[in-house]
Tab-separated table of C-alpha atoms and ligand atoms in Angstrom:
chain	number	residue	atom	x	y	z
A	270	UNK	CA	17.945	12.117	1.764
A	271	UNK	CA	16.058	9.345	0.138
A	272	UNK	CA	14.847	10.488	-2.654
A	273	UNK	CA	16.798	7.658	-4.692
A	274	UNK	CA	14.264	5.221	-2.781
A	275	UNK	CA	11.253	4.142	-4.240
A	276	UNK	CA	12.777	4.198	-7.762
A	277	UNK	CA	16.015	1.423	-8.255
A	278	UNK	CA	15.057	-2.363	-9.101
A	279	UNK	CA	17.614	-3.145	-6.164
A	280	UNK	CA	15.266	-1.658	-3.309
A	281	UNK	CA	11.912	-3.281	-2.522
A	282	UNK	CA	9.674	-1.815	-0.419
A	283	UNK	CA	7.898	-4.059	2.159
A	284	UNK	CA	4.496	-2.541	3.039
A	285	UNK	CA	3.627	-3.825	6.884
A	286	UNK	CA	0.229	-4.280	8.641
A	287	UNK	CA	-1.121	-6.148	11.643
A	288	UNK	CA	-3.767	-5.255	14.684
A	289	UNK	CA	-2.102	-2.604	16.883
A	290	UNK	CA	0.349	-4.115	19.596
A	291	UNK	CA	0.803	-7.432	17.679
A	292	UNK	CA	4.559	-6.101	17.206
A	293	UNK	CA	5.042	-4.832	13.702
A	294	UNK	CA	7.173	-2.163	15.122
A	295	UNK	CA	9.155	-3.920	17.129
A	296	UNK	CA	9.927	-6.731	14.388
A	297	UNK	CA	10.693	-4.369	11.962
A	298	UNK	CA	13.077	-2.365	14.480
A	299	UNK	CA	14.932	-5.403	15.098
A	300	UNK	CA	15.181	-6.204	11.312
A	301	UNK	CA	16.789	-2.755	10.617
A	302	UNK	CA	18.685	-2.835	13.341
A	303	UNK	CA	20.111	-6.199	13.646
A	304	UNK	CA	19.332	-6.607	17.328
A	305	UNK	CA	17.388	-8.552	19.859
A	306	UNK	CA	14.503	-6.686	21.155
A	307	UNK	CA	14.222	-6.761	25.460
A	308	UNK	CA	10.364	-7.315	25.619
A	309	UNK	CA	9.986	-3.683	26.311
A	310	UNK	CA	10.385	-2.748	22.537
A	311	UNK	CA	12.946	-0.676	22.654
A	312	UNK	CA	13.834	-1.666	18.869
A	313	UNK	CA	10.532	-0.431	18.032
A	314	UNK	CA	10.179	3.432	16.685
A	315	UNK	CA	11.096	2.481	13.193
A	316	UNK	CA	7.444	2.808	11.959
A	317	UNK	CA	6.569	5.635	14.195
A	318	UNK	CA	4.270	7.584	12.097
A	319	UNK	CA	3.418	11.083	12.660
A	320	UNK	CA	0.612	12.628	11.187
A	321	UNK	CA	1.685	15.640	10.108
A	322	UNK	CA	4.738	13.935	7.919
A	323	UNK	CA	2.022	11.544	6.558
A	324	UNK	CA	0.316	15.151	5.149
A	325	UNK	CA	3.379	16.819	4.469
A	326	UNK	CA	4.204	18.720	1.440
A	327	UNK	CA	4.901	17.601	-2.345
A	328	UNK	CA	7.414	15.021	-1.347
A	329	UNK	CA	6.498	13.431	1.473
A	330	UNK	CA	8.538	10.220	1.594
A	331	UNK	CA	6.500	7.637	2.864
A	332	UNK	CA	9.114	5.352	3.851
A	333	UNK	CA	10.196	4.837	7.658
A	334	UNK	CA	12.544	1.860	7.895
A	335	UNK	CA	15.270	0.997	5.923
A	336	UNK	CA	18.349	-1.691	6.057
A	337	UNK	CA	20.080	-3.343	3.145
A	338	UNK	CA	22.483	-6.115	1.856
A	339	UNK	CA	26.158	-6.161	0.170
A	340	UNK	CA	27.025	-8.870	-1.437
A	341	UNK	CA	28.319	-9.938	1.522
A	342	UNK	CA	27.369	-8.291	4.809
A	343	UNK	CA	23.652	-6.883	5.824
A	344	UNK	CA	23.392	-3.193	6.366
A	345	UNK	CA	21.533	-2.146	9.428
A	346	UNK	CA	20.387	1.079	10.638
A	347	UNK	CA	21.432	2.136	14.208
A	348	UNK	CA	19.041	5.041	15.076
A	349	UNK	CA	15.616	5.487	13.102
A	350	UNK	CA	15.596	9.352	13.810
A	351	UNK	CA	18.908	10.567	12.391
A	352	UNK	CA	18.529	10.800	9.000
A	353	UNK	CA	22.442	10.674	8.795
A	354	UNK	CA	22.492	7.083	9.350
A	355	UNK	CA	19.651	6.471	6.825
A	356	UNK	CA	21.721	8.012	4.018
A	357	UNK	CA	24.660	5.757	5.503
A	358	UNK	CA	22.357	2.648	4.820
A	359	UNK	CA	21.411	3.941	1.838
A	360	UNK	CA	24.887	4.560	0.331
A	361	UNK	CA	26.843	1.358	1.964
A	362	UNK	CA	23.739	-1.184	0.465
A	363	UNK	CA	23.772	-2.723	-3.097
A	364	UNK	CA	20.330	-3.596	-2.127
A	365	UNK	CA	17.517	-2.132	-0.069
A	366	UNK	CA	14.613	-2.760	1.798
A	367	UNK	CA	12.544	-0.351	2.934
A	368	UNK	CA	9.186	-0.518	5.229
A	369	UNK	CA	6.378	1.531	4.447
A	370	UNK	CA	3.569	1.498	7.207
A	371	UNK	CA	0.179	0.913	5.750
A	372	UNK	CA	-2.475	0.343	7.689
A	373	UNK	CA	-1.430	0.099	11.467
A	374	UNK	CA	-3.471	3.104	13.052
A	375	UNK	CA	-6.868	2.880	12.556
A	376	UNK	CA	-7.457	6.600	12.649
A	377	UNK	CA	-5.284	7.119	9.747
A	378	UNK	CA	-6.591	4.294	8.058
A	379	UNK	CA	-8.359	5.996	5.369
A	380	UNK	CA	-5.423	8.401	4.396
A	381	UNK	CA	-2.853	5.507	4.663
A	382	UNK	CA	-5.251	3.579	2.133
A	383	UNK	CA	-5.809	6.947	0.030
A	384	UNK	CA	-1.948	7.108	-0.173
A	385	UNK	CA	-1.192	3.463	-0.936
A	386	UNK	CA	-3.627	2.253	-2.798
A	387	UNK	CA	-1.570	3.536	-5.804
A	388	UNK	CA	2.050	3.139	-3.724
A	389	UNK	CA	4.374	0.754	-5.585
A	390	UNK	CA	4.585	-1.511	-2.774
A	391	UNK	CA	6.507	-4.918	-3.779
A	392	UNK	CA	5.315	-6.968	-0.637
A	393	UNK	CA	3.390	-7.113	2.007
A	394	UNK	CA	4.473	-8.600	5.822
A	395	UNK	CA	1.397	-8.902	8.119
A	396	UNK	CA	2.098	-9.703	12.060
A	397	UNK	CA	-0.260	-11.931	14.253
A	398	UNK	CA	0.847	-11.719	17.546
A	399	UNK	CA	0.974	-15.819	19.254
A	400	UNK	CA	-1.085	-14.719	21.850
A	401	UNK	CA	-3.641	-13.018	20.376
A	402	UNK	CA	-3.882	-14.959	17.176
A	403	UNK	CA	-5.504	-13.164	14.433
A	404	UNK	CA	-8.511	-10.442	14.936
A	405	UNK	CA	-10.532	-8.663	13.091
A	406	UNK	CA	-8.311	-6.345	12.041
A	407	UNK	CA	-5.870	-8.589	10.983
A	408	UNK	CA	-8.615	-9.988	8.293
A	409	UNK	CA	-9.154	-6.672	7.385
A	410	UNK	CA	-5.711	-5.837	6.823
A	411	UNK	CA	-5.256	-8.732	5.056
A	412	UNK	CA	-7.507	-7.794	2.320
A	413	UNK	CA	-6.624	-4.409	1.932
A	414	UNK	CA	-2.957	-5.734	1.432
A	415	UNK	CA	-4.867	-8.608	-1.138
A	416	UNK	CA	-6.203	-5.472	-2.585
A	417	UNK	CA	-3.252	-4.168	-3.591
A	418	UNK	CA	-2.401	-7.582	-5.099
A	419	UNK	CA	0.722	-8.216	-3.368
A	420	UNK	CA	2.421	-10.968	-2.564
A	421	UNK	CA	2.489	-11.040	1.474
A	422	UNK	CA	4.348	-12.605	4.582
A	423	UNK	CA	2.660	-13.809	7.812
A	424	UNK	CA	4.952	-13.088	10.469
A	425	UNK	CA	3.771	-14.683	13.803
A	426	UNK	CA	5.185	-12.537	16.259
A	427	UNK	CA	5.849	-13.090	19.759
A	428	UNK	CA	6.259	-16.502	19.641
A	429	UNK	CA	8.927	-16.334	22.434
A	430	UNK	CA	5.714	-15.430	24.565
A	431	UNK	CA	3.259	-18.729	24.080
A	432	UNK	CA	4.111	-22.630	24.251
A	433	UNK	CA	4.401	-24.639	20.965
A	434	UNK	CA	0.655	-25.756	21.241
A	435	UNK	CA	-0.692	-22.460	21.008
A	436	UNK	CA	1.669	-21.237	18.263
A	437	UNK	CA	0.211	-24.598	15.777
A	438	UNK	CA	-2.974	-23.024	17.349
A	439	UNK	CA	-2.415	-19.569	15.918
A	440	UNK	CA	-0.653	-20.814	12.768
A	441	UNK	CA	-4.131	-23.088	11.888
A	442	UNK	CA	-5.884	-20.057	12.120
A	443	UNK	CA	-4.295	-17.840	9.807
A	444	UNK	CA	-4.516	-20.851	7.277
A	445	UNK	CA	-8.165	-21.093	7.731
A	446	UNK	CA	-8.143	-17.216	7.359
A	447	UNK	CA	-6.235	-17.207	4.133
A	448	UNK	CA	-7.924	-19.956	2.624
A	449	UNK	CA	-11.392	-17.988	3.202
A	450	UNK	CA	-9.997	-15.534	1.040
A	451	UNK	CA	-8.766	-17.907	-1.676
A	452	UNK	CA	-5.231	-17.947	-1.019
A	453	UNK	CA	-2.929	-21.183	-0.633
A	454	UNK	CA	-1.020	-21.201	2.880
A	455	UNK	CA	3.053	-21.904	2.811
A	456	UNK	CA	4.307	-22.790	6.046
A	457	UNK	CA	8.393	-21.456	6.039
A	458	UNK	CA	8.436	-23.874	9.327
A	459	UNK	CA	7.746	-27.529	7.606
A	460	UNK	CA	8.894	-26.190	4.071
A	461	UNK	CA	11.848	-23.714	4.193
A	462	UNK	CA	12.839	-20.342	3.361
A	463	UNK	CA	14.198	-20.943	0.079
A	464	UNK	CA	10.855	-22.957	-1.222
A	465	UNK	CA	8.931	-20.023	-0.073
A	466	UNK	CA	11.268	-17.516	-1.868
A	467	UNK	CA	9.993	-19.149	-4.942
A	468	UNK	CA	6.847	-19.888	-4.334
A	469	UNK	CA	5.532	-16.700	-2.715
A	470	UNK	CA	3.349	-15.011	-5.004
A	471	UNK	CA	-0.635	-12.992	-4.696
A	472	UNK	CA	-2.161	-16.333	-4.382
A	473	UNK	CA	0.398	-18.394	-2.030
A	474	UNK	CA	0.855	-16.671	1.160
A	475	UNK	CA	4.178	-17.981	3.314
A	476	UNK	CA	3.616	-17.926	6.980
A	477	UNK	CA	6.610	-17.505	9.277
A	478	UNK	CA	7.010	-18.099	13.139
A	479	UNK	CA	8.785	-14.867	14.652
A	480	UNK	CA	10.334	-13.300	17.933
A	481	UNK	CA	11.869	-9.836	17.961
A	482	UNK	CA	13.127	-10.976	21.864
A	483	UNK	CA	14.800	-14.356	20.410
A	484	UNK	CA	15.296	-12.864	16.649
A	485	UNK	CA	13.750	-16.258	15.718
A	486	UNK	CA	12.890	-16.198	12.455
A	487	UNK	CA	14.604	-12.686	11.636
A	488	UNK	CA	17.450	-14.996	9.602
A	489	UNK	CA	14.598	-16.116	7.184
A	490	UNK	CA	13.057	-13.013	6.615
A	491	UNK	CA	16.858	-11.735	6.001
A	492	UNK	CA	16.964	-14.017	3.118
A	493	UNK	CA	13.478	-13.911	2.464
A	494	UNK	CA	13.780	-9.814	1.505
A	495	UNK	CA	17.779	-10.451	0.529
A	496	UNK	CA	16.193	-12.501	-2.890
A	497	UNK	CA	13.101	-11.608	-3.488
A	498	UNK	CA	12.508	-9.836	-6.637
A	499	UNK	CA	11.037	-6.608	-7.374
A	500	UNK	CA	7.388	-7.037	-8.719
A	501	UNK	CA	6.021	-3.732	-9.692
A	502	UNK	CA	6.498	-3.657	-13.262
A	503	UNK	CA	6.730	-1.010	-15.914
A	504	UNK	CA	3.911	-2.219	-17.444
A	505	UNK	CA	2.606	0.747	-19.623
A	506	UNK	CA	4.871	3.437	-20.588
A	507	UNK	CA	2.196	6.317	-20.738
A	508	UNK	CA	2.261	8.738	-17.632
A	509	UNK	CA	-0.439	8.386	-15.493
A	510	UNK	CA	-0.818	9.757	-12.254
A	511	UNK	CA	-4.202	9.795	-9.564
A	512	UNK	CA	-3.893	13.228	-7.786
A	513	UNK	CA	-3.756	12.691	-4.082
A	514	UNK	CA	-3.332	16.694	-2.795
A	515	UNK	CA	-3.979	19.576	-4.806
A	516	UNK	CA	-3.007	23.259	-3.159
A	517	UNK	CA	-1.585	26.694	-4.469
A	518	UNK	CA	1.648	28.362	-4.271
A	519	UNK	CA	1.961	32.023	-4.506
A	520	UNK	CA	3.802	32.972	-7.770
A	521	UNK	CA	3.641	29.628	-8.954
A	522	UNK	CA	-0.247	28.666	-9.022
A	523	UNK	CA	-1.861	25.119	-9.016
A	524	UNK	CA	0.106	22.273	-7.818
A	525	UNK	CA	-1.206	18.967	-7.952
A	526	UNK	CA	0.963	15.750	-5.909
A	527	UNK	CA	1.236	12.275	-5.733
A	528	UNK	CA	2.831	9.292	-7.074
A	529	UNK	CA	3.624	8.710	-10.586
A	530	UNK	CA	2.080	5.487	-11.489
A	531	UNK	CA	3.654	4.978	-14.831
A	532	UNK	CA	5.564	6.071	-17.045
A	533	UNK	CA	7.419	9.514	-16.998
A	534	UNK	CA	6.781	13.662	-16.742
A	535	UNK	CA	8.723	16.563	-17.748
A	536	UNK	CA	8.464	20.239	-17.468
A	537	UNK	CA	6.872	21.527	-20.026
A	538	UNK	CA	4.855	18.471	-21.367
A	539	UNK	CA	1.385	19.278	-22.222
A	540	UNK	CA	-0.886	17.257	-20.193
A	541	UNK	CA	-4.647	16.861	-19.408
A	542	UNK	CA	-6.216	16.776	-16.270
A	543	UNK	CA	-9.756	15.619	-15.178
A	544	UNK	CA	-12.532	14.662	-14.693
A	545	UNK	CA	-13.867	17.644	-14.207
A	546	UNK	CA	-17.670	17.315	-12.775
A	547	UNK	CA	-19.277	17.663	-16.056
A	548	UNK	CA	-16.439	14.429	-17.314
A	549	UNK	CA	-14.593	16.708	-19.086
A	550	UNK	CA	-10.711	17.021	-19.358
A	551	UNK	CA	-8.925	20.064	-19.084
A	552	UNK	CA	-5.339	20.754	-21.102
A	553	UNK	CA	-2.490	21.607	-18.989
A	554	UNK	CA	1.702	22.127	-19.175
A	555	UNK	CA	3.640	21.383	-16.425
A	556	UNK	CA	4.931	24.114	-15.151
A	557	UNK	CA	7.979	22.634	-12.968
A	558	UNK	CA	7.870	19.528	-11.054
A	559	UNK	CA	9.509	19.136	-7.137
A	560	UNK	CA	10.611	16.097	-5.592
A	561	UNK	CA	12.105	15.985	-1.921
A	562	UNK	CA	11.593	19.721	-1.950
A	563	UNK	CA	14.073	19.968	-4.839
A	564	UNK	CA	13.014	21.370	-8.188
A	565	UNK	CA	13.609	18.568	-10.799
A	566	UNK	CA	13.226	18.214	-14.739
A	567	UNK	CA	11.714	14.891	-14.985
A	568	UNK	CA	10.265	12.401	-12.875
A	569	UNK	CA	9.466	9.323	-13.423
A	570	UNK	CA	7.094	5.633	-12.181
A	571	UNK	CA	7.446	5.675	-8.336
A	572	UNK	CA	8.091	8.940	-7.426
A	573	UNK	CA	6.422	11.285	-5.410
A	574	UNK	CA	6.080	14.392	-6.334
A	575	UNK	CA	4.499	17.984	-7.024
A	576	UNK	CA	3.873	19.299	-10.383
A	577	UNK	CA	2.785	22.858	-11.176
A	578	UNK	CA	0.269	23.511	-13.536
A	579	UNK	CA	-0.231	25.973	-16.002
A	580	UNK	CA	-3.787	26.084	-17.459
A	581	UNK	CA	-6.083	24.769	-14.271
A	582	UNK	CA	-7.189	27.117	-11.310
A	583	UNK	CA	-6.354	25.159	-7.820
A	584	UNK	CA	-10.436	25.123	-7.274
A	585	UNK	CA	-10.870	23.328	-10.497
A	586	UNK	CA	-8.871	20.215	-9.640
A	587	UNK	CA	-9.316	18.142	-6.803
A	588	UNK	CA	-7.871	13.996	-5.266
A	589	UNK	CA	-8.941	11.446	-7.421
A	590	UNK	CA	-8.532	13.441	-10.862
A	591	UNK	CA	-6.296	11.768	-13.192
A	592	UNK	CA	-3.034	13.550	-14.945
A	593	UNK	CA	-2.255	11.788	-18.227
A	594	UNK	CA	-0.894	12.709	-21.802
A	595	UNK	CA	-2.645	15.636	-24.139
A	596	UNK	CA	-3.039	12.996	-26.537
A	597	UNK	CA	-4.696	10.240	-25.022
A	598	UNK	CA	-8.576	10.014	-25.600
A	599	UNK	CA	-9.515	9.347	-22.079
A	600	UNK	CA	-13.122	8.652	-20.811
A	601	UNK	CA	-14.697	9.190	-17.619
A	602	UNK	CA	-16.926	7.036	-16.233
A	603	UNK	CA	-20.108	6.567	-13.792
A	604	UNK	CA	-20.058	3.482	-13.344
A	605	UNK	CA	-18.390	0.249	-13.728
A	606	UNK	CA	-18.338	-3.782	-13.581
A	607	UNK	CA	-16.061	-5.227	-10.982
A	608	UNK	CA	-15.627	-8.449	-9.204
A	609	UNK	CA	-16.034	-8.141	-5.462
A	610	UNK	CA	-15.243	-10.081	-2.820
A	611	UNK	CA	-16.758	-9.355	0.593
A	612	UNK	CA	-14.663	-10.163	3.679
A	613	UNK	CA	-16.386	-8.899	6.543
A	614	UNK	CA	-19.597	-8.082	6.223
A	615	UNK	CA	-22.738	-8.856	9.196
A	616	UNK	CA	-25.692	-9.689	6.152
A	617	UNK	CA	-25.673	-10.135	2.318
A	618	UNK	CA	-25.237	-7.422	0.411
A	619	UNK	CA	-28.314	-6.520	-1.464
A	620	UNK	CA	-29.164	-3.855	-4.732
A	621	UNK	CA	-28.785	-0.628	-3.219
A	622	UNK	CA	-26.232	-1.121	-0.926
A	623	UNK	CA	-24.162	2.252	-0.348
A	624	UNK	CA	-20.140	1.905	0.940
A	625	UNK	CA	-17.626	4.514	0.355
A	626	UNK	CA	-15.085	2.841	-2.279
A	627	UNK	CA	-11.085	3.820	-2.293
A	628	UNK	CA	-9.964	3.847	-5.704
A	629	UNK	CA	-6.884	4.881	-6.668
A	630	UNK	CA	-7.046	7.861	-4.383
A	631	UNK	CA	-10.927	8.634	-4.390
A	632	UNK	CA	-12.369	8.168	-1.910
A	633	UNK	CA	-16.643	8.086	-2.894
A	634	UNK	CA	-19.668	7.245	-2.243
A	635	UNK	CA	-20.916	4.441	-4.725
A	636	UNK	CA	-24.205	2.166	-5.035
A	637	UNK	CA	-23.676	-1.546	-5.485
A	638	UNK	CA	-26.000	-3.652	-8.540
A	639	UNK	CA	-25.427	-7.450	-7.444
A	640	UNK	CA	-25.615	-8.808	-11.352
A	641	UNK	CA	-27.107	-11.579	-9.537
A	642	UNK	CA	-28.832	-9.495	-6.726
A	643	UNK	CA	-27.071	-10.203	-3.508
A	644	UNK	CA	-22.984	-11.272	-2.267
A	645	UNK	CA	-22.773	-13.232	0.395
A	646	UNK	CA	-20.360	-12.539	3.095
A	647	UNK	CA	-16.991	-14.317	2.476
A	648	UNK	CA	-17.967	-15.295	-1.333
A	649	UNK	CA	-17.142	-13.868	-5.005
A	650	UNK	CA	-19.483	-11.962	-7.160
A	651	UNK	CA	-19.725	-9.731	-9.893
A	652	UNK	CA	-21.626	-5.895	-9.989
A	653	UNK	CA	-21.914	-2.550	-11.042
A	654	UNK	CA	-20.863	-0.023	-9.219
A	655	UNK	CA	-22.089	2.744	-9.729
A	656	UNK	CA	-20.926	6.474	-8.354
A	657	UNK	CA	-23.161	8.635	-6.775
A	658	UNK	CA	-22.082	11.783	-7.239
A	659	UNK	CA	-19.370	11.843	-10.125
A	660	UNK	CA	-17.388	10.456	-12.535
A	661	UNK	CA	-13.772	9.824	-12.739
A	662	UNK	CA	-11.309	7.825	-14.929
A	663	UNK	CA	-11.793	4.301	-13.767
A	664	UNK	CA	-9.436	1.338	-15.884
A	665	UNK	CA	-9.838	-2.080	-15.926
A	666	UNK	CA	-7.654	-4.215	-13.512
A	667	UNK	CA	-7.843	-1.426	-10.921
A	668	UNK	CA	-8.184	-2.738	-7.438
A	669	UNK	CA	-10.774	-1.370	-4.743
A	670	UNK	CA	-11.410	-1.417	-0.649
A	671	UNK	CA	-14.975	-0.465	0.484
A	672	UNK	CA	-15.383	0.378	3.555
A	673	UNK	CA	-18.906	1.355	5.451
A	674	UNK	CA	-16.839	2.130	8.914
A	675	UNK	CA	-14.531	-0.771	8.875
A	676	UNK	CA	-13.403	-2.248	5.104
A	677	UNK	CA	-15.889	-4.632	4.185
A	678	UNK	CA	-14.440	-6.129	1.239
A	679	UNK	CA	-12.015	-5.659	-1.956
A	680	UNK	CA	-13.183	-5.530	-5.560
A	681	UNK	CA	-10.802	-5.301	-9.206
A	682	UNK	CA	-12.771	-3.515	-12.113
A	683	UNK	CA	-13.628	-5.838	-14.975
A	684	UNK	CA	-15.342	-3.340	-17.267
A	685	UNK	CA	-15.854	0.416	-17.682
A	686	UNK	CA	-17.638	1.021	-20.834
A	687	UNK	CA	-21.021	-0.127	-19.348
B	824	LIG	P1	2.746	-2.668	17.001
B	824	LIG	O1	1.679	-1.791	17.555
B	824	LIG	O2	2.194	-3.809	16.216
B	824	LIG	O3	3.813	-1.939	16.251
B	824	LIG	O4	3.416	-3.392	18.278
B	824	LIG	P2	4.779	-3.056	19.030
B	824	LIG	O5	5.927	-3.425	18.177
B	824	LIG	O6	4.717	-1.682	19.549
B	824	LIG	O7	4.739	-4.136	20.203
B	824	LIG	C1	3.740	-4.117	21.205
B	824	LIG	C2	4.293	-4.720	22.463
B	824	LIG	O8	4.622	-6.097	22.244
B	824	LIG	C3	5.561	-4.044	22.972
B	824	LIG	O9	5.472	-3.916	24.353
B	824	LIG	C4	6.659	-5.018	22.584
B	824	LIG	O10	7.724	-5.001	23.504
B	824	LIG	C5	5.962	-6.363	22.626
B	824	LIG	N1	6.581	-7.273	21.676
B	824	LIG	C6	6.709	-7.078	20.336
B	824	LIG	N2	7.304	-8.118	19.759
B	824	LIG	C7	7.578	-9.003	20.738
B	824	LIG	C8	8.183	-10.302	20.772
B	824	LIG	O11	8.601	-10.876	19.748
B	824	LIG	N3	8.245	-10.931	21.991
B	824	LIG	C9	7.776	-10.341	23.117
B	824	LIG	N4	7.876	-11.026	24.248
B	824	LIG	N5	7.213	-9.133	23.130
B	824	LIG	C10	7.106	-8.464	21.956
């Protein structure tokens, strides 16, 4: 079930995030489901995230939610845990939308950033509940979800709870919050759903007033996800894919998972797979390749699988190694020029400063080189970040979080040949 997701230009997947309790669950229940929540969030369940399926085996399917559109009717789901009605949604939609929880529980943070950082996520809806108005988290959320470059929706949520004054309230502050970051605020309420169809985009952020107990709003995000394009692109056609779990199966030896980031793998190919500590590469052939548990021939940008090696000891390859063609000429780096912005941060940030950086799915400890010695909290500047420990295959355009305990700012890499 579900392994078609992920994959068909008529399925987006929504990516959501939001402090916890500022009801992304509940929202996203009703969506699916159609239905009024009762203020006790009974919709909510839909983005119930367990642990253990989070870690699960080669195929994993990171997706939660799901409800979808014929040409004339929406699709909803009726019970999140019966995986029955998924496939129902699935099969009845000509179009789907499917939520993917990023960053709601803190614990998991880190994984949920190791495993999404290189997701194919098309959008990203973060909730601000009326009363609180936004928190820390929320700005941190926000960044990660500006990290990944995507295009996101503000839903205020729990509007139904606050008078008008305070929602305007809350509403000013997420536009001062976005326009700290650079981005240009689109309020749906004074401006309409179909202007911020097209004008959505990473730099103008559309900000929507929401109840999941009055389902106001839930008509414009409806047509907001009914239109909206798909945005991850095919934009190289050479397979690439950042290892995320490596383990061993007896009889079968290394396997190394994760999502294929572009273009496509077959059983067979010869591959290479590194770096290795010394920045080596290592030849490989794929041995077979699962998805969904089910052995498969080829897979290809978006999927999530397993791939056995032949050629590489499980102890030799580890998350945050890169799997790409025999025949490319690939180099690994120490360090790198990016340009980082810091969101949250108590001081400037001077030489020397150490954060742990989430690339692709690394996860390391680097030392920052201001170019121009310091970054101020809330500005733009340009380093070199360095690695402390290792090298790995680093491109340019890549985006970053680092994080010293809470995520302290996103970066894109500018240049790796220094
Ligand atoms: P999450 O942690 O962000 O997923 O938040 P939940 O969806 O679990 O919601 C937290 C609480 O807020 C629950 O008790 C919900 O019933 C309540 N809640 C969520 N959305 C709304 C809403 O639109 N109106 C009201 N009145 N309560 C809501």
């Amino acid at each position: 079930e579900g392994s078609m997701l992920n994959v068909d230009d008529d399925h987006i997947v929504v990516g959501t995030a939001g402090h916890v309790d500022h009801g992304k669950s509940t929202l996203v229940g009703s969506l699916v489901t159609g239905t009024a929540d009762d203020g006790q969030g009974q919709t909510r369940g839909f983005l119930d995230v367990q642990p253990h399926e989070v870690e699960r085996g080669l195929s994993a399917d990171l997706s939660y939610a799901v409800y979808g559109f014929t040409d004339t009717d929406t699709v909803h789901m009726d019970n999140p845990h019966r995986k029955s009605d998924r496939a129902r949604v699935v099969e009845e939609s000509d179009r789907l939308v499917s939520f993917v929880d990023t960053v709601g529980h803190e614990p998991w943070l880190r994984t949920t950033i190791r495993g999404l950082v290189g997701q194919r996520l098309d959008y990203g809806l973060l909730v601000v509940a009326a009363d609180d108005g936004p928190t820390k988290t929320t700005r941190e959320h926000l960044g990660i979800l500006l990290a990944m470059e995507l295009p996101t929706v503000v839903a205020i949520t729990k509007v139904d709870m606050v008078d008008t004054d305070r929602v305007a309230e809350v509403e000013r502050a997420v536009e001062r919050l976005l326009r700290d970051v650079g981005r240009t605020p689109f309020l749906i309420e004074r401006h309409g759903v179909a202007a911020a169809v097209d004008e959505l985009s990473d730099s103008v952020v559309p900000i929507l007033r929401t109840s999941a107990v009055t389902m106001t709003g839930l008509d414009e995000l409806d047509s907001m996800f009914e239109s909206l394009p798909k945005t991850t692109n095919h934009d190289r056609d050479d397979f690439r894919m950042y290892i995320d779990r490596t383990y061993s199966v007896t009889g079968v030896g290394a396997v190394a998972s994760g999502t294929v980031g572009s273009g496509s793998v077959e059983a067979g190919d010869e591959l290479q797979i590194g770096p290795m500590p010394d920045g080596s590469f290592r030849d490989v052939e794929v041995r077979s390749i699962e998805m969904h548990y089910h052995r498969v021939d080829r897979a290809e940008a978006g999927r999530i699988v397993g791939i056995a090696l032949k050629g590489v000891d499980e102890e030799d390859i580890e998350r945050g190694m890169a799997l790409l063609p025999a025949e490319n000429d690939p180099t690994a780096v120490r360090s790198f020029e990016a340009e980082i912005m810091v969101l949250n941060h108590p001081t400037r940030i001077r030489d020397g400063y150490e954060p742990v950086v989430h690339l692709q799915t690394a996860s390391e400890a680097v030392i920052f080189h201001p170019d121009e010695g310091q970054l101020l909290p809330g500005d733009t500047g340009t380093a070199t970040v360095e690695f402390k420990f290792r090298q790995y295959l680093v491109e340019e355009g890549q985006r970053f979080v680092f994080r010293e305990g809470q995520s302290k700012g996103v970066g894109t890499v500018t240049d790796v040949t220094t």
